[in-house]
Short mmCIF file of C-alpha atoms in Angstrom, two decimals:
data_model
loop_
_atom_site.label_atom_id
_atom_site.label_comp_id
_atom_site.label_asym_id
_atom_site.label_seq_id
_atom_site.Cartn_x
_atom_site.Cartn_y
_atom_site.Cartn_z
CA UNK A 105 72.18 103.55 129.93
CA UNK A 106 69.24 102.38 127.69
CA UNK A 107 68.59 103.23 124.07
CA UNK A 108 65.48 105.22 125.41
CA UNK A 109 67.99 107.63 127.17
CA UNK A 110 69.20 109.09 124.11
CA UNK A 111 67.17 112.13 123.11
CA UNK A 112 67.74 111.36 119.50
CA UNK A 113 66.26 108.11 119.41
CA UNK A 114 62.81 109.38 121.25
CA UNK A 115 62.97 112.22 118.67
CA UNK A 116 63.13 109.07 115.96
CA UNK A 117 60.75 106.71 117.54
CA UNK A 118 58.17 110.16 118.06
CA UNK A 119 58.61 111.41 114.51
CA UNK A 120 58.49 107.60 113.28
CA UNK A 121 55.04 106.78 115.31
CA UNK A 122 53.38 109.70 114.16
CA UNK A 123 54.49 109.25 110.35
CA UNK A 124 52.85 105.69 110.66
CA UNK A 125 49.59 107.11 111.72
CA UNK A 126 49.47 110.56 110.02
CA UNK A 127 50.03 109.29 105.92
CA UNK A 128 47.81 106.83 105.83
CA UNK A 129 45.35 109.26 107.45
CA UNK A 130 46.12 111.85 105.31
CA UNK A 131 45.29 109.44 101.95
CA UNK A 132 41.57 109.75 103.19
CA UNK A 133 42.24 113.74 103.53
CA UNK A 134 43.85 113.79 99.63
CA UNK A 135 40.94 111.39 98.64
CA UNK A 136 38.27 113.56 100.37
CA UNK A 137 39.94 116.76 99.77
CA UNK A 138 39.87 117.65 103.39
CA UNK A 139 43.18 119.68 103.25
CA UNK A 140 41.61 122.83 105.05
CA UNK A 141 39.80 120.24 107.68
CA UNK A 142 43.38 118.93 108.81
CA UNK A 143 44.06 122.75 109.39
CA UNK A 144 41.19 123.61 111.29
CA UNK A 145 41.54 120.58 113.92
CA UNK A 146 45.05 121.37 114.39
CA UNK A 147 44.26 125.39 115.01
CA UNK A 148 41.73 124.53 117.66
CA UNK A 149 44.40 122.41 119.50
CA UNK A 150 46.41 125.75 120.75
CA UNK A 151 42.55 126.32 122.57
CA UNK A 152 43.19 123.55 124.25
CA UNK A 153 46.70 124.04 125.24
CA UNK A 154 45.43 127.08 126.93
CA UNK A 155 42.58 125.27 128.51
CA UNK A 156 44.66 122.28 129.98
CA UNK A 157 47.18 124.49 131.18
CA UNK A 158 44.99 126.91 133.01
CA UNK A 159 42.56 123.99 134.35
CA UNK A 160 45.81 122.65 135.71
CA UNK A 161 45.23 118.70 133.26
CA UNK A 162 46.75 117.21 130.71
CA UNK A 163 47.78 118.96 127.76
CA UNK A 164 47.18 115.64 125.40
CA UNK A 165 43.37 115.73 126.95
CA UNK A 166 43.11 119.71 126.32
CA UNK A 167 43.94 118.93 122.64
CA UNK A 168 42.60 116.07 122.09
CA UNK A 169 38.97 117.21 123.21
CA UNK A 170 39.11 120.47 121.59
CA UNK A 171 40.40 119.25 118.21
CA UNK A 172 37.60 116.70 118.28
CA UNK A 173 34.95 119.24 119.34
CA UNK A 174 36.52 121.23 116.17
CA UNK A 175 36.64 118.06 114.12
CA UNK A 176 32.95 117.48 114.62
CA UNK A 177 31.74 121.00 114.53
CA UNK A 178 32.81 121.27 110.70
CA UNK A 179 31.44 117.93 110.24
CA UNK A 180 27.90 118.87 111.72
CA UNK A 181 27.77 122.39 110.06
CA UNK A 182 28.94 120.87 106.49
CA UNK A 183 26.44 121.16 103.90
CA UNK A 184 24.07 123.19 105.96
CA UNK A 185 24.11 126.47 103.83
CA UNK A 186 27.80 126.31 104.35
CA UNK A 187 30.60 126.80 101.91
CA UNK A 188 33.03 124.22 103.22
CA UNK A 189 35.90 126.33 102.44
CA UNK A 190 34.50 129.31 103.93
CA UNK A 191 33.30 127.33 107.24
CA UNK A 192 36.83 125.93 107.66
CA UNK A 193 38.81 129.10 106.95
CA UNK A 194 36.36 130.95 109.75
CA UNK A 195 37.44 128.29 111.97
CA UNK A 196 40.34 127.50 111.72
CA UNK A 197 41.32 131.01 112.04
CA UNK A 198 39.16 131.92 115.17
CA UNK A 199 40.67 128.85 116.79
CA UNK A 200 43.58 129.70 116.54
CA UNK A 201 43.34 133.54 117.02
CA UNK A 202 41.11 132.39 120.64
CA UNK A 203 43.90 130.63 121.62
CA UNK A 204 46.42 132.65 121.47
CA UNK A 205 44.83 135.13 123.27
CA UNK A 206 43.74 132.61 125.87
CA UNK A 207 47.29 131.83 126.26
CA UNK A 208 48.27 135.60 126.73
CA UNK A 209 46.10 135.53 129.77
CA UNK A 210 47.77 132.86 131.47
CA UNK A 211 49.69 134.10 134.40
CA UNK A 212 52.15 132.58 136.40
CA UNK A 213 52.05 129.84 133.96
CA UNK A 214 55.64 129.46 131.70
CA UNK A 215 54.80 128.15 127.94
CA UNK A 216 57.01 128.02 125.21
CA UNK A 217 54.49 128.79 122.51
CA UNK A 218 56.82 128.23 119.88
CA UNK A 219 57.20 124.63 120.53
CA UNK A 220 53.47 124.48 120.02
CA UNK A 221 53.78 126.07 117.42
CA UNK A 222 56.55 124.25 115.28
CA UNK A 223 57.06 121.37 117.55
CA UNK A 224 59.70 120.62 120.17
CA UNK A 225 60.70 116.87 119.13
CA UNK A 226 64.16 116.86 120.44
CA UNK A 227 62.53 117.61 123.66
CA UNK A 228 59.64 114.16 123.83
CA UNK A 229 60.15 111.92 126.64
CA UNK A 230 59.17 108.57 127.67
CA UNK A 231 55.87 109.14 129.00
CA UNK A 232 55.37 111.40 125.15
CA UNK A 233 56.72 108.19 123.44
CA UNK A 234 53.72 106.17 124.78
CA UNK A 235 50.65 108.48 124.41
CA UNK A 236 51.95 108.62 120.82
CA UNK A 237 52.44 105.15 120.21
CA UNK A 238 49.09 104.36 121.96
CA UNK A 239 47.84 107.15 119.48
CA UNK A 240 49.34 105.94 116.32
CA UNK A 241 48.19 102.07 117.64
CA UNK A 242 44.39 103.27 117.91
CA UNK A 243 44.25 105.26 114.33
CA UNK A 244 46.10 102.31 112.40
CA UNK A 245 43.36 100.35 114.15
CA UNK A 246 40.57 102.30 113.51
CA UNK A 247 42.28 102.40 109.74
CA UNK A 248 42.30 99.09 109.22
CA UNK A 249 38.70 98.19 110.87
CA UNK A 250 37.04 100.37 109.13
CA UNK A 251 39.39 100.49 105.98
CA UNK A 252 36.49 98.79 103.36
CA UNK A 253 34.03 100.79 104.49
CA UNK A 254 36.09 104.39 104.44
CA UNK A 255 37.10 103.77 101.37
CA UNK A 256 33.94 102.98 99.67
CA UNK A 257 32.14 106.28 101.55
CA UNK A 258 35.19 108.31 99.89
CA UNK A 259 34.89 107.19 95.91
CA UNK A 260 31.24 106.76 95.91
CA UNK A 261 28.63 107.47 98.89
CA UNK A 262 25.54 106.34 96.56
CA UNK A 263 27.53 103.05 96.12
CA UNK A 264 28.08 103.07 99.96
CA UNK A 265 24.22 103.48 100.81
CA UNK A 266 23.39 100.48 98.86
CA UNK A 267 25.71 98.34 100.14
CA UNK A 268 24.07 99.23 103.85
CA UNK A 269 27.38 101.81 104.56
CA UNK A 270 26.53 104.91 106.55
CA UNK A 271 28.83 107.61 104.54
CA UNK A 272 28.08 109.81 108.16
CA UNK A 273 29.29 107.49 110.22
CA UNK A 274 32.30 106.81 108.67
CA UNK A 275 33.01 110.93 108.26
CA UNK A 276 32.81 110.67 112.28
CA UNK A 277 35.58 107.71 112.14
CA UNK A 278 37.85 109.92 109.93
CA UNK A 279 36.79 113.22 112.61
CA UNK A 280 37.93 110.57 115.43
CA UNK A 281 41.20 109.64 114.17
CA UNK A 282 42.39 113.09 112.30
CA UNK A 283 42.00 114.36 116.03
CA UNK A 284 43.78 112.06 118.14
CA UNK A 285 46.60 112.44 115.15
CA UNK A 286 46.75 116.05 115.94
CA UNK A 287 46.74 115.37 119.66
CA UNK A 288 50.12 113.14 119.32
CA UNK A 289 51.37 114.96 116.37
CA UNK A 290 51.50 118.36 118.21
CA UNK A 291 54.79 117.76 120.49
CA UNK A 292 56.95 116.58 117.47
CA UNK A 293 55.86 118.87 114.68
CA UNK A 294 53.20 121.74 115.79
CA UNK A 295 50.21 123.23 114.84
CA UNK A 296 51.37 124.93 112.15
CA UNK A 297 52.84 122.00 111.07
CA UNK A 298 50.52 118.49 111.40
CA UNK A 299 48.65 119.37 108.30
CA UNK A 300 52.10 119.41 106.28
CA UNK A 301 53.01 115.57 108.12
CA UNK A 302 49.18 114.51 106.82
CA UNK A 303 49.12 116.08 103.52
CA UNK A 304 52.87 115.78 101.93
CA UNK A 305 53.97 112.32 101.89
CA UNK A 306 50.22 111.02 101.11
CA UNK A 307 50.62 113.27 97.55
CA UNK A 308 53.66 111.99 96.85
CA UNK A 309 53.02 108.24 97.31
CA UNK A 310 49.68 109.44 95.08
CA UNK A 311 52.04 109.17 91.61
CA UNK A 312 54.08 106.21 93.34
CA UNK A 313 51.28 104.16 93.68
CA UNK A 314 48.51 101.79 92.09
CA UNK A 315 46.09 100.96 94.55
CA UNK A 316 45.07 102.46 97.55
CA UNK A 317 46.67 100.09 100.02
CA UNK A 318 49.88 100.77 98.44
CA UNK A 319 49.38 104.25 98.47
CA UNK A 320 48.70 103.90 102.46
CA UNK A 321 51.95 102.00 102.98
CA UNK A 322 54.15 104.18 100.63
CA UNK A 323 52.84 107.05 102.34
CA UNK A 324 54.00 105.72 105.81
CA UNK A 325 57.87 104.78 104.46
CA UNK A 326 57.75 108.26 103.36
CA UNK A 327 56.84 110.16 106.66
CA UNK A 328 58.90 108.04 108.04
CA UNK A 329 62.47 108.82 105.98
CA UNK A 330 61.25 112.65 106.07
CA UNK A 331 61.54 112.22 109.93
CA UNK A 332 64.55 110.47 110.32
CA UNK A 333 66.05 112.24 107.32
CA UNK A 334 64.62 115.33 108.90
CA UNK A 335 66.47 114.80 112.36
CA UNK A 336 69.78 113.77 110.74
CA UNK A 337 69.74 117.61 108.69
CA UNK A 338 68.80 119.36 111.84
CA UNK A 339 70.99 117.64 113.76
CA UNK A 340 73.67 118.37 111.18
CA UNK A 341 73.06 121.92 110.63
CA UNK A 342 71.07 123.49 113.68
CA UNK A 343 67.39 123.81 112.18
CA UNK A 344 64.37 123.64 113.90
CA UNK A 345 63.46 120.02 113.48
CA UNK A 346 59.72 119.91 112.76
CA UNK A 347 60.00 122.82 109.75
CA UNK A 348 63.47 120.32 108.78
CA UNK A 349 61.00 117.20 108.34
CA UNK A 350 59.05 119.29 106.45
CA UNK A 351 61.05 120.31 103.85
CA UNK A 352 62.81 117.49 103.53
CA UNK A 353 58.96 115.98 102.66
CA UNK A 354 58.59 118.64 100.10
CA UNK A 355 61.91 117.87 98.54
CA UNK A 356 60.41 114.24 97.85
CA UNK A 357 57.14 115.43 96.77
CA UNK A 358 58.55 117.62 94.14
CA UNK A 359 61.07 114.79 92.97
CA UNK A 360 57.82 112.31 92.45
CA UNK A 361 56.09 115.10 90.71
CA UNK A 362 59.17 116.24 88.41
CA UNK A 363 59.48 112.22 87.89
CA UNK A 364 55.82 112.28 86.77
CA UNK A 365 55.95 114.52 84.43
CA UNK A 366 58.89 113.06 82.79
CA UNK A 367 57.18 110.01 82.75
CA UNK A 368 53.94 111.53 80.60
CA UNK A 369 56.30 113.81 78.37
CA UNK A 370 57.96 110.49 77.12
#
């Protein structure tokens, strides 16, 4: 019997790989205030849930393309006449709405929406384990190549056209790694879900940190104690895993914050 045969440590390595990749990520959403753009790429993945399921492929393929179509649909239509908050809420909401009735129509087909949904981590296998490592691998990757040049688009894109940066182009990098994050993320944590695992731990490592590499890294350690933190309460007191992870997030985030303001009161 290997390590790999114990469904708790695939739940740990799964939650662990996809904390790695989603808080970093998710300091370019806080930076960019993108909160509603995580949302809207995750939504659309359900769509294509129901498409790889009733085109008989791979589910990771289904989400993957339809959270990048998503991804670059708000991209293109930003700024276009647009309110960004109103293009993302219409969206994100028809996505998911579509498909949930595409699902519906699905016969013969069994689907356990709710895992979808919320995330069925206890339940990843091998073969999950190495889509989402090869995941996490490709947006650290994409992080670090392009980590300069992100950055610079995010606090200043005047300052990035002078120094021969294409603010665009680097908005497509972001689109390109928030959706394969989804893609992996969905099996451990769900729709509903994903934008929580980018979003939480990158605020709280926001009052933990001083520079934005730091905040990257501090981000990670704390996805990554929320998941194995997050297991450890399930396990202990038979709650649904991804919403445990969660929460156990929050619980940090509202520590650092409670910290903060103790700090400035003094």
């Amino acid at each position: 019997m290997t390590l790999l045969d114990d469904f708790l440590i695939r739940a740990a390595l799964a939650g662990f790989g996809v904390a790695i990749a989603a808080a970093p990520l998710g300091c370019f959403v806080v930076w960019r205030r993108m909160a509603y753009f995580g949302d809207a790429t995750a939504h659309a993945s359900i769509l294509g849930v129901a498409l790889a399921l009733a085109f008989d492929t791979s589910i990771f393929g289904g989400v993957l393309c339809c959270a990048l179509i998503m991804a670059t649909t708000v991209s293109t239509l930003s700024g276009r006449g647009y309110a960004m908050d109103t293009l993302l809420g219409v969206l994100a909401h028809s996505a998911l709405a579509f498909g949930l009735v595409a699902v519906s129509f699905l016969r013969g087909v069994r689907i356990d929406l709710m895992a979808y949904l919320f995330g069925d981590i206890l339940a990843v296998g091998r073969a999950d384990l190495v889509v989402i490592w090869l995941g996490a691998a490709l947006v650290l990757g994409l992080l670090i190549w392009r980590w300069s040049s992100l950055l610079t688009a995010t606090l200043n894109q005047e300052l990035a056209q002078a120094a021969g940066i294409n603010p665009r182009r680097e908005q497509l990098i972001l689109t390109l790694a928030l959706a394969v994050v989804v893609a992996v993320a969905i099996k451990v944590v769900g729709v509903l879900l994903i934008a929580a695992m980018l979003l939480i731990p990158a605020a709280t490592a926001r009052s933990l940190s001083r520079t934005p590499e730091q905040m990257a890294v501090v981000a990670a350690l704390i996805g990554g104690v929320a998941v194995i933190g997050g297991l450890q309460l399930s396990f202990q007191f038979d709650t649904p895993t991804g919403p445990s992870i969660v929460c156990l997030s929050t619980v940090f985030f509202a520590i650092s914050s409670f910290a903060r303001l103790l700090q400035r009161s003094r």
